[in-house]
């Protein structure tokens, strides 16, 4: 099958189009013909080797973390899907590879594609929607009336997280560029801070939850807008000891993660708040929960641009250079 593979860690030069063997289908796997695949910053970070310490992929690696497609074959123990079903998923982190014609996915990681969405729309959702769900529902347990700050509200993750937080009944603030202020308000943001002209730390205070996708100084300043007892969750900040335990990391890696996050955790403790790092997990059941919100219009996909499959490298460059105005970039096989 045709695929885009990482031959060596580094920049775009380490990727190429290639012919690779078709996937092997286990007893609980579903073979999916990929119709569309979303592009994520995670793809770029994996390509660059940022996670090779705790995700030691064997190269060459077929890249890609989002898909929508059609079931071609099911394993002997599969009970949740049948040939011809339209599905979407974020495969398990150890089984990525959606920049390809076909992929084998465990049945528990798949969900029926929302009927109202096209394949390209559906392919834009799994990773960011699951990240938003696991941050706001699973970890923060956001309740109606709570104040939630979502950074980069027009981005791939931010656009879905703002909608989800609003669906949960939260009072939602977000940061955005001048050009996307009106757009993030359409998503449901009660307060939109123009990061080009305003300092969110001077505008916002007393928040219960912050979802940070930028890390660095943005995360440090986010801690200061939380109320005592508030919680900052970051997908871009330093990994913490809890994440090391989730990975069942070796002692050296655990020590390294503890050291990396020590400054941030210490700063949070002094402010009377908590910090945690989130690396999302595949979950077909959570996608089914999100399907209910999609069906009633509480969450809608935001697609910036669709590239043909043979321009996957150009699509990644487009994302890497920050050219997307809002939402996700998707590659389409058709």
GROMACS .gro file of C-alpha atoms in nm:
model
  334
    1UNK     CA    1   0.000   0.000   0.000
    2UNK     CA    2   0.101   0.364  -0.039
    3UNK     CA    3   0.200   0.548   0.278
    4UNK     CA    4   0.409   0.834   0.413
    5UNK     CA    5   0.689   0.715   0.637
    6UNK     CA    6   0.947   0.860   0.872
    7UNK     CA    7   1.282   0.718   0.762
    8UNK     CA    8   1.490   0.906   1.020
    9UNK     CA    9   1.406   1.150   1.299
   10UNK     CA   10   1.452   1.514   1.219
   11UNK     CA   11   1.291   1.760   0.982
   12UNK     CA   12   1.074   1.714   0.674
   13UNK     CA   13   1.368   1.563   0.484
   14UNK     CA   14   1.332   1.250   0.699
   15UNK     CA   15   0.989   1.167   0.550
   16UNK     CA   16   0.895   1.024   0.213
   17UNK     CA   17   0.621   0.852   0.020
   18UNK     CA   18   0.675   0.476   0.014
   19UNK     CA   19   0.519   0.142  -0.068
   20UNK     CA   20   0.485  -0.060   0.254
   21UNK     CA   21   0.329  -0.399   0.339
   22UNK     CA   22  -0.044  -0.405   0.404
   23UNK     CA   23  -0.133  -0.415   0.777
   24UNK     CA   24  -0.167  -0.744   0.962
   25UNK     CA   25  -0.514  -0.788   1.112
   26UNK     CA   26  -0.537  -0.948   1.456
   27UNK     CA   27  -0.840  -1.125   1.600
   28UNK     CA   28  -0.974  -0.805   1.762
   29UNK     CA   29  -0.862  -0.571   1.485
   30UNK     CA   30  -1.060  -0.393   1.219
   31UNK     CA   31  -0.901  -0.327   0.880
   32UNK     CA   32  -1.002   0.022   0.769
   33UNK     CA   33  -0.970   0.178   0.426
   34UNK     CA   34  -0.861   0.531   0.511
   35UNK     CA   35  -1.067   0.800   0.338
   36UNK     CA   36  -0.918   1.096   0.524
   37UNK     CA   37  -0.656   1.165   0.790
   38UNK     CA   38  -0.608   1.467   1.015
   39UNK     CA   39  -0.275   1.647   1.055
   40UNK     CA   40  -0.172   1.724   1.413
   41UNK     CA   41   0.124   1.903   1.574
   42UNK     CA   42   0.184   1.566   1.739
   43UNK     CA   43   0.275   1.422   1.399
   44UNK     CA   44   0.546   1.683   1.361
   45UNK     CA   45   0.680   1.620   1.710
   46UNK     CA   46   0.692   1.244   1.651
   47UNK     CA   47   0.867   1.301   1.317
   48UNK     CA   48   1.123   1.521   1.494
   49UNK     CA   49   1.190   1.252   1.756
   50UNK     CA   50   1.061   1.457   2.051
   51UNK     CA   51   0.902   1.152   2.215
   52UNK     CA   52   1.149   0.879   2.126
   53UNK     CA   53   1.256   0.845   2.490
   54UNK     CA   54   0.918   0.703   2.589
   55UNK     CA   55   0.768   0.607   2.250
   56UNK     CA   56   1.052   0.414   2.087
   57UNK     CA   57   0.904   0.355   1.743
   58UNK     CA   58   1.088   0.129   1.502
   59UNK     CA   59   1.180   0.316   1.185
   60UNK     CA   60   1.065   0.339   0.913
   61UNK     CA   61   0.738   0.448   1.073
   62UNK     CA   62   0.408   0.521   0.901
   63UNK     CA   63   0.296   0.850   1.055
   64UNK     CA   64  -0.057   0.978   1.128
   65UNK     CA   65  -0.285   0.990   1.434
   66UNK     CA   66  -0.638   1.060   1.302
   67UNK     CA   67  -0.857   0.877   1.053
   68UNK     CA   68  -1.201   0.836   0.904
   69UNK     CA   69  -1.279   0.553   0.670
   70UNK     CA   70  -1.464   0.234   0.587
   71UNK     CA   71  -1.435  -0.114   0.737
   72UNK     CA   72  -1.293  -0.364   0.486
   73UNK     CA   73  -1.239  -0.666   0.710
   74UNK     CA   74  -1.285  -0.764   1.075
   75UNK     CA   75  -1.089  -1.004   1.294
   76UNK     CA   76  -1.243  -1.327   1.419
   77UNK     CA   77  -1.324  -1.184   1.765
   78UNK     CA   78  -1.461  -0.846   1.653
   79UNK     CA   79  -1.818  -0.787   1.769
   80UNK     CA   80  -1.862  -0.410   1.740
   81UNK     CA   81  -1.818  -0.354   1.366
   82UNK     CA   82  -1.901  -0.510   1.030
   83UNK     CA   83  -1.770  -0.476   0.676
   84UNK     CA   84  -1.896  -0.155   0.520
   85UNK     CA   85  -1.930   0.043   0.845
   86UNK     CA   86  -1.810   0.401   0.833
   87UNK     CA   87  -1.578   0.467   1.128
   88UNK     CA   88  -1.334   0.714   1.276
   89UNK     CA   89  -1.059   0.686   1.535
   90UNK     CA   90  -0.737   0.792   1.693
   91UNK     CA   91  -0.541   0.464   1.695
   92UNK     CA   92  -0.346   0.363   2.005
   93UNK     CA   93  -0.013   0.547   2.036
   94UNK     CA   94   0.172   0.221   1.965
   95UNK     CA   95  -0.026   0.158   1.646
   96UNK     CA   96  -0.037   0.491   1.465
   97UNK     CA   97  -0.010   0.507   1.086
   98UNK     CA   98  -0.308   0.685   0.932
   99UNK     CA   99  -0.109   0.845   0.648
  100UNK     CA  100  -0.168   0.528   0.447
  101UNK     CA  101  -0.428   0.360   0.231
  102UNK     CA  102  -0.517   0.107   0.503
  103UNK     CA  103  -0.471   0.065   0.878
  104UNK     CA  104  -0.557  -0.208   1.129
  105UNK     CA  105  -0.715  -0.064   1.446
  106UNK     CA  106  -0.826  -0.244   1.763
  107UNK     CA  107  -1.205  -0.247   1.778
  108UNK     CA  108  -1.204  -0.070   2.116
  109UNK     CA  109  -1.031   0.233   1.964
  110UNK     CA  110  -1.287   0.279   1.685
  111UNK     CA  111  -1.627   0.447   1.685
  112UNK     CA  112  -1.900   0.487   1.423
  113UNK     CA  113  -1.844   0.799   1.214
  114UNK     CA  114  -2.102   1.066   1.303
  115UNK     CA  115  -2.368   1.041   1.033
  116UNK     CA  116  -2.391   1.417   0.984
  117UNK     CA  117  -2.020   1.458   0.907
  118UNK     CA  118  -1.823   1.404   0.590
  119UNK     CA  119  -1.514   1.185   0.601
  120UNK     CA  120  -1.285   1.489   0.602
  121UNK     CA  121  -1.481   1.653   0.883
  122UNK     CA  122  -1.476   1.334   1.089
  123UNK     CA  123  -1.101   1.284   1.033
  124UNK     CA  124  -1.034   1.625   1.188
  125UNK     CA  125  -1.182   1.529   1.524
  126UNK     CA  126  -1.056   1.218   1.705
  127UNK     CA  127  -0.726   1.330   1.859
  128UNK     CA  128  -0.836   1.681   1.954
  129UNK     CA  129  -1.184   1.576   2.067
  130UNK     CA  130  -1.043   1.297   2.285
  131UNK     CA  131  -0.783   1.535   2.428
  132UNK     CA  132  -1.052   1.788   2.517
  133UNK     CA  133  -1.274   1.518   2.671
  134UNK     CA  134  -0.995   1.365   2.878
  135UNK     CA  135  -0.883   1.706   3.001
  136UNK     CA  136  -1.220   1.864   3.080
  137UNK     CA  137  -1.446   1.568   3.159
  138UNK     CA  138  -1.216   1.295   3.284
  139UNK     CA  139  -0.946   1.491   3.464
  140UNK     CA  140  -1.090   1.833   3.554
  141UNK     CA  141  -1.449   1.707   3.590
  142UNK     CA  142  -1.580   2.046   3.481
  143UNK     CA  143  -1.916   2.138   3.634
  144UNK     CA  144  -2.179   2.391   3.521
  145UNK     CA  145  -2.088   2.744   3.625
  146UNK     CA  146  -1.715   2.680   3.661
  147UNK     CA  147  -1.474   2.914   3.488
  148UNK     CA  148  -1.253   2.752   3.225
  149UNK     CA  149  -0.973   2.910   3.022
  150UNK     CA  150  -0.888   2.741   2.691
  151UNK     CA  151  -0.578   2.873   2.520
  152UNK     CA  152  -0.561   2.915   2.141
  153UNK     CA  153  -0.935   2.885   2.097
  154UNK     CA  154  -0.923   2.894   1.717
  155UNK     CA  155  -0.670   2.610   1.694
  156UNK     CA  156  -0.734   2.243   1.632
  157UNK     CA  157  -0.761   2.153   2.001
  158UNK     CA  158  -0.887   2.489   2.122
  159UNK     CA  159  -1.180   2.509   1.882
  160UNK     CA  160  -1.318   2.175   2.006
  161UNK     CA  161  -1.231   2.235   2.373
  162UNK     CA  162  -1.417   2.568   2.377
  163UNK     CA  163  -1.726   2.397   2.236
  164UNK     CA  164  -1.702   2.107   2.482
  165UNK     CA  165  -1.649   2.334   2.783
  166UNK     CA  166  -1.954   2.535   2.681
  167UNK     CA  167  -2.157   2.215   2.637
  168UNK     CA  168  -2.058   2.120   2.994
  169UNK     CA  169  -2.209   2.448   3.117
  170UNK     CA  170  -1.884   2.630   3.192
  171UNK     CA  171  -1.812   3.000   3.166
  172UNK     CA  172  -1.544   2.992   2.897
  173UNK     CA  173  -1.257   3.229   2.824
  174UNK     CA  174  -1.008   3.182   2.545
  175UNK     CA  175  -0.712   3.351   2.380
  176UNK     CA  176  -0.713   3.421   2.008
  177UNK     CA  177  -0.566   3.645   1.740
  178UNK     CA  178  -0.741   3.964   1.630
  179UNK     CA  179  -0.862   3.790   1.314
  180UNK     CA  180  -1.030   3.502   1.501
  181UNK     CA  181  -1.195   3.683   1.794
  182UNK     CA  182  -1.540   3.668   1.634
  183UNK     CA  183  -1.490   3.304   1.538
  184UNK     CA  184  -1.409   3.183   1.890
  185UNK     CA  185  -1.716   3.367   2.016
  186UNK     CA  186  -1.918   3.166   1.763
  187UNK     CA  187  -1.773   2.851   1.922
  188UNK     CA  188  -1.918   2.967   2.254
  189UNK     CA  189  -1.643   3.165   2.426
  190UNK     CA  190  -1.785   3.411   2.679
  191UNK     CA  191  -1.459   3.606   2.689
  192UNK     CA  192  -1.209   3.628   2.402
  193UNK     CA  193  -0.872   3.781   2.484
  194UNK     CA  194  -0.677   3.916   2.186
  195UNK     CA  195  -0.326   3.795   2.262
  196UNK     CA  196  -0.180   4.047   2.018
  197UNK     CA  197  -0.307   4.346   2.215
  198UNK     CA  198  -0.396   4.211   2.561
  199UNK     CA  199  -0.224   4.017   2.838
  200UNK     CA  200  -0.464   3.744   2.947
  201UNK     CA  201  -0.309   3.749   3.295
  202UNK     CA  202  -0.424   4.108   3.340
  203UNK     CA  203  -0.776   4.039   3.210
  204UNK     CA  204  -0.864   3.706   3.372
  205UNK     CA  205  -0.869   3.583   3.732
  206UNK     CA  206  -1.033   3.325   3.954
  207UNK     CA  207  -1.049   3.044   3.700
  208UNK     CA  208  -1.114   2.684   3.801
  209UNK     CA  209  -0.942   2.515   3.507
  210UNK     CA  210  -0.689   2.609   3.241
  211UNK     CA  211  -0.623   2.393   2.936
  212UNK     CA  212  -0.283   2.492   2.798
  213UNK     CA  213  -0.159   2.387   2.456
  214UNK     CA  214   0.139   2.624   2.432
  215UNK     CA  215   0.364   2.547   2.730
  216UNK     CA  216   0.660   2.760   2.837
  217UNK     CA  217   0.586   3.109   2.966
  218UNK     CA  218   0.221   3.075   2.868
  219UNK     CA  219   0.183   2.787   3.113
  220UNK     CA  220   0.367   2.974   3.390
  221UNK     CA  221   0.136   3.275   3.353
  222UNK     CA  222  -0.170   3.049   3.332
  223UNK     CA  223  -0.106   2.924   3.685
  224UNK     CA  224  -0.159   3.278   3.812
  225UNK     CA  225  -0.511   3.316   3.672
  226UNK     CA  226  -0.636   3.013   3.867
  227UNK     CA  227  -0.827   3.041   4.192
  228UNK     CA  228  -0.680   2.857   4.494
  229UNK     CA  229  -0.745   2.488   4.432
  230UNK     CA  230  -0.762   2.540   4.056
  231UNK     CA  231  -0.607   2.300   3.805
  232UNK     CA  232  -0.383   2.366   3.505
  233UNK     CA  233  -0.372   2.086   3.249
  234UNK     CA  234  -0.114   2.108   2.971
  235UNK     CA  235  -0.054   1.905   2.658
  236UNK     CA  236   0.263   2.104   2.586
  237UNK     CA  237   0.419   2.147   2.931
  238UNK     CA  238   0.676   1.922   3.095
  239UNK     CA  239   0.578   1.557   3.161
  240UNK     CA  240   0.513   1.491   3.531
  241UNK     CA  241   0.562   1.190   3.765
  242UNK     CA  242   0.200   1.078   3.717
  243UNK     CA  243   0.259   1.047   3.342
  244UNK     CA  244   0.576   0.848   3.408
  245UNK     CA  245   0.372   0.607   3.620
  246UNK     CA  246   0.108   0.577   3.345
  247UNK     CA  247   0.383   0.475   3.104
  248UNK     CA  248   0.535   0.236   3.356
  249UNK     CA  249   0.859   0.412   3.268
  250UNK     CA  250   1.196   0.286   3.382
  251UNK     CA  251   1.357   0.452   3.689
  252UNK     CA  252   1.585   0.674   3.480
  253UNK     CA  253   1.297   0.809   3.271
  254UNK     CA  254   1.081   0.858   3.581
  255UNK     CA  255   1.358   1.061   3.741
  256UNK     CA  256   1.398   1.269   3.425
  257UNK     CA  257   1.026   1.350   3.404
  258UNK     CA  258   1.016   1.438   3.772
  259UNK     CA  259   1.307   1.677   3.721
  260UNK     CA  260   1.159   1.831   3.406
  261UNK     CA  261   0.834   1.924   3.577
  262UNK     CA  262   0.978   2.012   3.919
  263UNK     CA  263   0.988   2.388   3.861
  264UNK     CA  264   0.632   2.402   3.728
  265UNK     CA  265   0.492   2.181   4.005
  266UNK     CA  266   0.674   2.384   4.271
  267UNK     CA  267   0.543   2.711   4.128
  268UNK     CA  268   0.189   2.567   4.122
  269UNK     CA  269   0.215   2.451   4.483
  270UNK     CA  270   0.323   2.796   4.597
  271UNK     CA  271   0.013   2.942   4.430
  272UNK     CA  272  -0.214   2.682   4.586
  273UNK     CA  273  -0.303   2.523   4.252
  274UNK     CA  274  -0.218   2.197   4.076
  275UNK     CA  275  -0.047   2.113   3.749
  276UNK     CA  276  -0.071   1.799   3.540
  277UNK     CA  277   0.053   1.688   3.200
  278UNK     CA  278  -0.186   1.514   2.961
  279UNK     CA  279  -0.097   1.277   2.680
  280UNK     CA  280  -0.430   1.160   2.543
  281UNK     CA  281  -0.528   0.795   2.499
  282UNK     CA  282  -0.726   0.623   2.227
  283UNK     CA  283  -1.087   0.544   2.323
  284UNK     CA  284  -1.373   0.438   2.102
  285UNK     CA  285  -1.616   0.463   2.395
  286UNK     CA  286  -1.528   0.828   2.453
  287UNK     CA  287  -1.573   0.901   2.084
  288UNK     CA  288  -1.921   0.753   2.115
  289UNK     CA  289  -1.994   0.997   2.399
  290UNK     CA  290  -1.871   1.280   2.179
  291UNK     CA  291  -2.092   1.153   1.894
  292UNK     CA  292  -2.397   1.243   2.104
  293UNK     CA  293  -2.278   1.602   2.131
  294UNK     CA  294  -2.197   1.613   1.760
  295UNK     CA  295  -2.543   1.478   1.672
  296UNK     CA  296  -2.719   1.763   1.854
  297UNK     CA  297  -2.485   2.032   1.722
  298UNK     CA  298  -2.301   2.102   2.047
  299UNK     CA  299  -1.968   2.019   1.880
  300UNK     CA  300  -1.890   2.083   1.515
  301UNK     CA  301  -1.563   2.021   1.335
  302UNK     CA  302  -1.350   2.310   1.215
  303UNK     CA  303  -1.153   2.232   0.899
  304UNK     CA  304  -0.908   2.492   0.770
  305UNK     CA  305  -0.794   2.318   0.451
  306UNK     CA  306  -0.803   1.979   0.278
  307UNK     CA  307  -0.499   1.851   0.086
  308UNK     CA  308  -0.493   1.548  -0.148
  309UNK     CA  309  -0.315   1.245  -0.005
  310UNK     CA  310  -0.015   1.279  -0.234
  311UNK     CA  311   0.046   1.624  -0.083
  312UNK     CA  312   0.070   1.498   0.275
  313UNK     CA  313   0.420   1.641   0.316
  314UNK     CA  314   0.297   1.981   0.199
  315UNK     CA  315   0.007   1.957   0.443
  316UNK     CA  316   0.250   1.891   0.730
  317UNK     CA  317   0.463   2.187   0.623
  318UNK     CA  318   0.150   2.405   0.613
  319UNK     CA  319   0.072   2.310   0.975
  320UNK     CA  320   0.432   2.335   1.091
  321UNK     CA  321   0.466   2.690   0.956
  322UNK     CA  322   0.145   2.800   1.128
  323UNK     CA  323  -0.045   2.882   0.810
  324UNK     CA  324  -0.377   2.738   0.929
  325UNK     CA  325  -0.616   3.016   1.024
  326UNK     CA  326  -0.851   2.804   1.235
  327UNK     CA  327  -0.914   2.440   1.316
  328UNK     CA  328  -0.755   2.136   1.153
  329UNK     CA  329  -0.582   2.047   0.828
  330UNK     CA  330  -0.687   1.719   0.668
  331UNK     CA  331  -0.557   1.500   0.385
  332UNK     CA  332  -0.811   1.319   0.171
  333UNK     CA  333  -0.762   0.994  -0.020
  334UNK     CA  334  -1.050   1.063  -0.261
   0.00000   0.00000   0.00000
